[in-house]
Short mmCIF file of C-alpha atoms in Angstrom, two decimals:
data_model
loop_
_atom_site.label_atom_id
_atom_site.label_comp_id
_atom_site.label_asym_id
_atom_site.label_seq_id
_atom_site.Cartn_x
_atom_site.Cartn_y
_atom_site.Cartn_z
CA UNK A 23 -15.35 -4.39 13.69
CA UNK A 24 -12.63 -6.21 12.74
CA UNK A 25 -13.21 -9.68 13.44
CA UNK A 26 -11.45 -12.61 11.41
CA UNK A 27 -14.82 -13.36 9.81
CA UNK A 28 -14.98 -9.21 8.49
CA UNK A 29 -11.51 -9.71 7.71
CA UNK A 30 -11.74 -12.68 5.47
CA UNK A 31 -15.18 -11.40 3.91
CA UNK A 32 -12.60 -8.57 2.93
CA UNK A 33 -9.71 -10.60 1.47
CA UNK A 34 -11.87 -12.97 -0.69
CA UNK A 35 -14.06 -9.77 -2.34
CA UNK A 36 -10.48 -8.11 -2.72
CA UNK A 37 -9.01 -11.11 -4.39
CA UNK A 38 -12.10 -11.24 -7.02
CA UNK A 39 -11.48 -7.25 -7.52
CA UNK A 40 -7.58 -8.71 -8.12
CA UNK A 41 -8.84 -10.91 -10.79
CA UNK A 42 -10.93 -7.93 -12.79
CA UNK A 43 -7.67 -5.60 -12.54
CA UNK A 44 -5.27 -7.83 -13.70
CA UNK A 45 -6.87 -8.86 -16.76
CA UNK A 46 -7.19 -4.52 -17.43
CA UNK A 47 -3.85 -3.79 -16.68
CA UNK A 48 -2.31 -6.99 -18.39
CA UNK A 49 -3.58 -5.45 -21.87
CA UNK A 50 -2.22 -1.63 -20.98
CA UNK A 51 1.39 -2.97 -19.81
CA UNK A 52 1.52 -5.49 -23.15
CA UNK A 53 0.83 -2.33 -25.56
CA UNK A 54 3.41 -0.39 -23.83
CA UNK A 55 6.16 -3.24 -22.88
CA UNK A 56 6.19 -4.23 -26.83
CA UNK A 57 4.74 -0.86 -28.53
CA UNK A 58 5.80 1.91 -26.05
CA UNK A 59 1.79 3.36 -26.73
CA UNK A 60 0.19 4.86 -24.01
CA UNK A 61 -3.02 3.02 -24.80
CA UNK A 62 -5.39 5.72 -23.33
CA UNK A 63 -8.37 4.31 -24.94
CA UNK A 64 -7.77 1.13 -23.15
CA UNK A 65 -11.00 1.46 -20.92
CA UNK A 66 -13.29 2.31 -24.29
CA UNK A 67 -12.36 -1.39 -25.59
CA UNK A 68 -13.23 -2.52 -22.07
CA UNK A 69 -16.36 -0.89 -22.15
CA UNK A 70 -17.10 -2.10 -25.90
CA UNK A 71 -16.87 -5.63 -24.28
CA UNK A 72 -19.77 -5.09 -21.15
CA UNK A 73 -21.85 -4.02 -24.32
CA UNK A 74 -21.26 -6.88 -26.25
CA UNK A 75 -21.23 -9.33 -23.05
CA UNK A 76 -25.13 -7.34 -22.40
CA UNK A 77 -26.14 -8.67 -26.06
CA UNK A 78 -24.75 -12.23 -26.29
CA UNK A 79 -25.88 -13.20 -22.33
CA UNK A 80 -28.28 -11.34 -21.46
CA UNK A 81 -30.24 -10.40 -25.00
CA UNK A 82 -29.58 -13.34 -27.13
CA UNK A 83 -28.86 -16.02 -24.24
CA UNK A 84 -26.30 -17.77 -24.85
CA UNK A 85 -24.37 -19.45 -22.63
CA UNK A 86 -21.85 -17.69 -20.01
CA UNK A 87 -18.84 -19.95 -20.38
CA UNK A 88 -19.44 -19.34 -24.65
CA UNK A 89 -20.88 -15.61 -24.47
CA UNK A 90 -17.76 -14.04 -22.22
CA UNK A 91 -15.20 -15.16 -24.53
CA UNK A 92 -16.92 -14.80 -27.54
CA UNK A 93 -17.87 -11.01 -26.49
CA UNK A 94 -14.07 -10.01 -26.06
CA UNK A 95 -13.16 -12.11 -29.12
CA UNK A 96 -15.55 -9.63 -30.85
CA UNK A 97 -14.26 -6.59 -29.47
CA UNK A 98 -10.81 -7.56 -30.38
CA UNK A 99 -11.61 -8.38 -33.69
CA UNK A 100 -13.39 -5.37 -34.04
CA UNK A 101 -10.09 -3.57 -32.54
CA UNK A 102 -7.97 -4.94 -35.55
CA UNK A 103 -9.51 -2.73 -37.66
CA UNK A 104 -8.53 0.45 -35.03
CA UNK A 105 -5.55 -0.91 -35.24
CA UNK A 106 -4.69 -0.79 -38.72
CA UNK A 107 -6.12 3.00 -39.21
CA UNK A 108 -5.39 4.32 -35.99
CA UNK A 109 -2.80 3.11 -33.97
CA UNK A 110 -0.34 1.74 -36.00
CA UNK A 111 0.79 5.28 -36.55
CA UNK A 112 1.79 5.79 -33.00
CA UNK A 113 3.74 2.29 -32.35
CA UNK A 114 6.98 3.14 -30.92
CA UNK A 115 5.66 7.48 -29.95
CA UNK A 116 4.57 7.07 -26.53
CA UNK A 117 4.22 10.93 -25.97
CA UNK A 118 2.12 11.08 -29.16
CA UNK A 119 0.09 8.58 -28.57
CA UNK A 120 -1.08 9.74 -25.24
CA UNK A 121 -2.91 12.34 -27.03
CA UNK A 122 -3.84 10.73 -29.96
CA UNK A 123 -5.08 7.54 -28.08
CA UNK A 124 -7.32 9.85 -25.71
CA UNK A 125 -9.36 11.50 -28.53
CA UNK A 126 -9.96 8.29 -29.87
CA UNK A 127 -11.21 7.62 -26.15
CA UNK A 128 -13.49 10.38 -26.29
CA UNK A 129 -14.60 9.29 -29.68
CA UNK A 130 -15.48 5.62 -29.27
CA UNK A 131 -17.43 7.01 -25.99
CA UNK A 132 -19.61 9.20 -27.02
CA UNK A 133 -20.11 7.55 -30.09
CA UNK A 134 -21.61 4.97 -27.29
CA UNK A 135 -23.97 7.42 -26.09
CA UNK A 136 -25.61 8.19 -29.53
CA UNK A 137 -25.91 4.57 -30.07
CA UNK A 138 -26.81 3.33 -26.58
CA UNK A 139 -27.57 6.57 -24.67
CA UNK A 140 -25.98 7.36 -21.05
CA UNK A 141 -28.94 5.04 -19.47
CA UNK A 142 -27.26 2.38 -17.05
CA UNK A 143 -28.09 -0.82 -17.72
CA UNK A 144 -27.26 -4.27 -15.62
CA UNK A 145 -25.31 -7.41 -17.39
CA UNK A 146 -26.88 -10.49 -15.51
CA UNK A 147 -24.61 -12.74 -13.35
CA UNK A 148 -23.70 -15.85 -14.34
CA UNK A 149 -25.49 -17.55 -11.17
CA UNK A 150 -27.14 -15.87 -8.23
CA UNK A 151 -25.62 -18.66 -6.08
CA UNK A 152 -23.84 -18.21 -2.60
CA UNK A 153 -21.02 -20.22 -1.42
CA UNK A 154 -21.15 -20.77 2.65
CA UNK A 155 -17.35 -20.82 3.64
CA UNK A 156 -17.69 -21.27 7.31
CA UNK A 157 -18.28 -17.57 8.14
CA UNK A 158 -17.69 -16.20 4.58
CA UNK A 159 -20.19 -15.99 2.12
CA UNK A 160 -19.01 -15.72 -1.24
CA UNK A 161 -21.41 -15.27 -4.56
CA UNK A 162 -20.44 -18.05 -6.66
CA UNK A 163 -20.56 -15.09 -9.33
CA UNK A 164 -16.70 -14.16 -8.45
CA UNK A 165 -15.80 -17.28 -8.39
CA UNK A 166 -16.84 -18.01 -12.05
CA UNK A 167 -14.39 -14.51 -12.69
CA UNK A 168 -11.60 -16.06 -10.64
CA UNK A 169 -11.83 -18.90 -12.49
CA UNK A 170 -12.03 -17.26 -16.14
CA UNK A 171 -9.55 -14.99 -14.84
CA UNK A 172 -6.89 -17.58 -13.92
CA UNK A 173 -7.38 -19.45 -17.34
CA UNK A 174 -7.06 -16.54 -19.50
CA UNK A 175 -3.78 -15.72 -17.31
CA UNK A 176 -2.76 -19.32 -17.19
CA UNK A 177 -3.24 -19.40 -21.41
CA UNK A 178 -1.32 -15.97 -21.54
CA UNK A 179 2.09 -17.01 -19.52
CA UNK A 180 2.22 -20.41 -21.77
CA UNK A 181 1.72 -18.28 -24.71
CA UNK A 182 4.70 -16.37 -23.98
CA UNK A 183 6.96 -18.99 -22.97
CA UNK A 184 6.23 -21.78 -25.39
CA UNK A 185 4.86 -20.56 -28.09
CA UNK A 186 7.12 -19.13 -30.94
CA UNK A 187 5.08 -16.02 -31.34
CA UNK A 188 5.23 -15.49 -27.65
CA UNK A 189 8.98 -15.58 -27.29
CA UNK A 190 9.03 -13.11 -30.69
CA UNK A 191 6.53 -10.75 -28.76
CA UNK A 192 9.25 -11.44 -25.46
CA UNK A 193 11.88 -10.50 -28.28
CA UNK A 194 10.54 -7.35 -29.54
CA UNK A 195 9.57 -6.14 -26.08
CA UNK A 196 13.12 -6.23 -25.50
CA UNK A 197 14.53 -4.71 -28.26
CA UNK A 198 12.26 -4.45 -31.80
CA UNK A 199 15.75 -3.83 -33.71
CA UNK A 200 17.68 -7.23 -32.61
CA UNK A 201 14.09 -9.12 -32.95
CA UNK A 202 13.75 -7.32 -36.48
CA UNK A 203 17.32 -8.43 -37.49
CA UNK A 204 16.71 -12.27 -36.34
CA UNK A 205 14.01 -12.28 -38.08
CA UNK A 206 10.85 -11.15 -36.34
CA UNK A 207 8.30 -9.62 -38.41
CA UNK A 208 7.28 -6.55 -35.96
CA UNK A 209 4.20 -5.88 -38.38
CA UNK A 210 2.92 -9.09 -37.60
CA UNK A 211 3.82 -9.52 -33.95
CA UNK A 212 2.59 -5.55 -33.04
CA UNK A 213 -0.69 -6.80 -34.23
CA UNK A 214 -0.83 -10.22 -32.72
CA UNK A 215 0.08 -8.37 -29.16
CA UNK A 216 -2.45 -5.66 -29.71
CA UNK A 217 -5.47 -7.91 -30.40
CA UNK A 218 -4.72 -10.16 -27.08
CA UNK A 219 -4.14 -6.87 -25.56
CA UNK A 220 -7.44 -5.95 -26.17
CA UNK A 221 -9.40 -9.14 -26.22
CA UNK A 222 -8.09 -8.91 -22.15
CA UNK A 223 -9.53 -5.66 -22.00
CA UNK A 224 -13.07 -6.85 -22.96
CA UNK A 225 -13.04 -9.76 -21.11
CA UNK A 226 -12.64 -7.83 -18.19
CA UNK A 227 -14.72 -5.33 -19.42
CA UNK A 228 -17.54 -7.90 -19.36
CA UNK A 229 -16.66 -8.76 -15.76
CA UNK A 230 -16.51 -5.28 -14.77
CA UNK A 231 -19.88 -3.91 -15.70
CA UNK A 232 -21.14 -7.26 -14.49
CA UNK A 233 -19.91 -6.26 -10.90
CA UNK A 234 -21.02 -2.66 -11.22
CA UNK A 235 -23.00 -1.22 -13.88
CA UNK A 236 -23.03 -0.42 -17.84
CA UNK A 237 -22.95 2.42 -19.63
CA UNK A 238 -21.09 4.32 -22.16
CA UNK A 239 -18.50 5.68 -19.16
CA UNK A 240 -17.88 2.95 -17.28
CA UNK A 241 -14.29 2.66 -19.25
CA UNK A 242 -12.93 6.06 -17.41
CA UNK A 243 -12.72 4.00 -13.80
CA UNK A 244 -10.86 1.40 -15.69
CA UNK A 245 -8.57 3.11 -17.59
CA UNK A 246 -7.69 5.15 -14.16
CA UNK A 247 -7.67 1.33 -12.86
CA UNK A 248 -4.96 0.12 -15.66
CA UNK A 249 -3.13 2.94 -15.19
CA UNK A 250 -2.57 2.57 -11.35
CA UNK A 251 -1.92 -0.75 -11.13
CA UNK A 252 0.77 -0.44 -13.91
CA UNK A 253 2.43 2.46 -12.65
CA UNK A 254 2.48 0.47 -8.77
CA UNK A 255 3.83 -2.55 -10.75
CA UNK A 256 5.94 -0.84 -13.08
CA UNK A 257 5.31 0.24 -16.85
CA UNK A 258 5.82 -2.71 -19.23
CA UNK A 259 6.35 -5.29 -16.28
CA UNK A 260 4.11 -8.78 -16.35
CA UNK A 261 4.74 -9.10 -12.95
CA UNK A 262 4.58 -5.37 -11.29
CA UNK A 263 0.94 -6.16 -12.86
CA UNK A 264 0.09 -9.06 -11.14
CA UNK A 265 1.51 -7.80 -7.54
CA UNK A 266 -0.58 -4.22 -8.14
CA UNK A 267 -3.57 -5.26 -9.43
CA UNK A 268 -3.64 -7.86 -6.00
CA UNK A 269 -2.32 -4.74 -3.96
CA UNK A 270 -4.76 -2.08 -5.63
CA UNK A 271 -7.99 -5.04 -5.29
CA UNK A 272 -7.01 -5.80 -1.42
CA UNK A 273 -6.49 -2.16 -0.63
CA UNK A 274 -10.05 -1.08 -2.62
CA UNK A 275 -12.04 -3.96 -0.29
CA UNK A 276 -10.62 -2.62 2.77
CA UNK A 277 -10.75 0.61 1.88
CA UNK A 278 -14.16 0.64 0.41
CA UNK A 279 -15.65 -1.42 3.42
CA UNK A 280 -14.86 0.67 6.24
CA UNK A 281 -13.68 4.08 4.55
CA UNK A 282 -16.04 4.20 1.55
CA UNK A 283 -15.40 4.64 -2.57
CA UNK A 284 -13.95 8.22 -1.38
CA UNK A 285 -10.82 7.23 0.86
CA UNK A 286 -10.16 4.01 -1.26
CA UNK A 287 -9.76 6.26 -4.66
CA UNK A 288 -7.98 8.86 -2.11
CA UNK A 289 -5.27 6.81 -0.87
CA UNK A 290 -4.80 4.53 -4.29
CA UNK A 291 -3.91 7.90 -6.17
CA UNK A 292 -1.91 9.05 -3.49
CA UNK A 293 -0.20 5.70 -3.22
CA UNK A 294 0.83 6.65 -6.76
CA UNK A 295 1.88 10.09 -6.38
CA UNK A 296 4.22 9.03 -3.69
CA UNK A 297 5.57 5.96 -5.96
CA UNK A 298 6.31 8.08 -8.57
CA UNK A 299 8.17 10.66 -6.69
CA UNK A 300 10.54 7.65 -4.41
CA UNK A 301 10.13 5.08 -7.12
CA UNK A 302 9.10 6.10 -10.73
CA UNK A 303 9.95 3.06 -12.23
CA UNK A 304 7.82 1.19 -9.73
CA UNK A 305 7.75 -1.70 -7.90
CA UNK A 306 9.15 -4.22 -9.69
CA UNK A 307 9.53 -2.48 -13.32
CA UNK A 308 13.28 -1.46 -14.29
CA UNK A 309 15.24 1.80 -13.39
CA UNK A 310 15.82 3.30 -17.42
CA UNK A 311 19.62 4.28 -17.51
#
């Protein structure tokens, strides 16, 4: 059963799980690094984006390199205006806005279902294509989400390096006071991390109901999916995302494949009750004095 060729089949469908996770998380750790919000609504935005991804690909046609982007672009325009009535009165209360962020969760969900109804409904793939890697087969589907993936990760570390509104959004992550007193305009900067913060969200909501299904729940398994991999990585740390969302996607292929849905959610919450009992500030987040 577990030949090299099983094997592989395993790693390259866990590494395109990695791809979708990373791009959820990334959003939930950015609200909380620079914020400290407890974005609990997280997986509503990502569902808002399958929706809109349904529409512009598979309703109206346009293309999948233009209708992906665009379809998170809307959602996180759309999200601007949450932000300005919503959650700009919890910036900087995380315990507050764990309960005000979930009603809104609740809200924007079944506010789904009177619009759309609890039907499932399927977001077409890109290409129905298969790859022949020697003995692996891989849908050139995941690839296309690897690819998007890696760009919209690629865009979001030069962002934050180069670009003077990343290193302000570096700043106030670090401490909003000093940033405020150099000059940073938090205002401003809250709101330019909260729309990329959600515009990841709805991009990988898009991928997401692609690889499963749509409806007006499918944001609950991603929320539960942000908020694992960013409590294995570490809250607020860029990097404790990328190493859990690729540990969380290898261990849910394996898992899945021989163990079923069952014994991979099992031993991914369990993973994270142990963490937080040894290691609360996870794996590579910082120990809080």
């Amino acid at each position: 059963m577990f030949t090299p060729a099983v094997l592989g089949q395993i790693f390259v469908d866990g590494l395109g799980l990695s791809a979708i996770y990373v791009l959820i998380a990334l959003g939930f750790t950015l609200l909380f690094g620079i914020m400290r919000v407890v974005n609990f609504a997280h997986g509503a935005f990502a569902m808002l984006g399958g929706y809109t991804l349904y529409y512009f690909y598979g309703g109206f046609g346009l293309p999948y390199l233009v209708a992906a982007p665009l379809a998170a672009l809307v959602v996180a325009c759309v999200g601007l205006i949450f932000e300005r009535v919503v959650y700009r009165f919890f910036y900087q209360r995380m315990f507050q806005s764990m309960i005000g962020l979930l009603g809104l969760d609740m809200a924007i969900m079944y506010m789904a279902v009177i619009v759309w109804n609890a039907q499932e409904r399927s977001v077409p793939p890109s290409t129905d294509a298969l790859l022949q890697l020697g003995a692996l087969v891989v849908p050139e589907q995941k690839l296309v989400i690897a690819a998007i993936a890696a760009v919209a990760l690629l865009a979001f570390y030069l962002f934050t390096h180069y670009s003077r509104y990343g290193l302000a959004m570096r700043a106030a992550a670090q401490d909003v006071a000093i940033a405020e007193a150099q000059g940073v305009n938090s205002t401003a900067i809250y709101r330019l991390a909260f729309f990329i913060a959600i515009f990841m969200a709805a991009l990988a909501g898009g991928f997401y109901a692609q690889t499963y299904a749509l409806s007006p729940f499918v944001g609950e398994p991603q929320l539960m999916i942000a908020f694992v991999v960013v409590i294995l990585g570490g809250m607020g740390s860029i990097p404790g995302v990328a190493l859990g969302s690729l540990l969380l996607g290898l261990a849910n292929s394996f898992l899945g494949t021989f163990y079923g849905s069952a014994a991979s959610i099992f031993v991914s919450f369990g993973a994270v009750i142990v963490l937080l009992v040894f290691r609360p500030w996870g794996l590579l987040g910082t120990k809080e004095a």
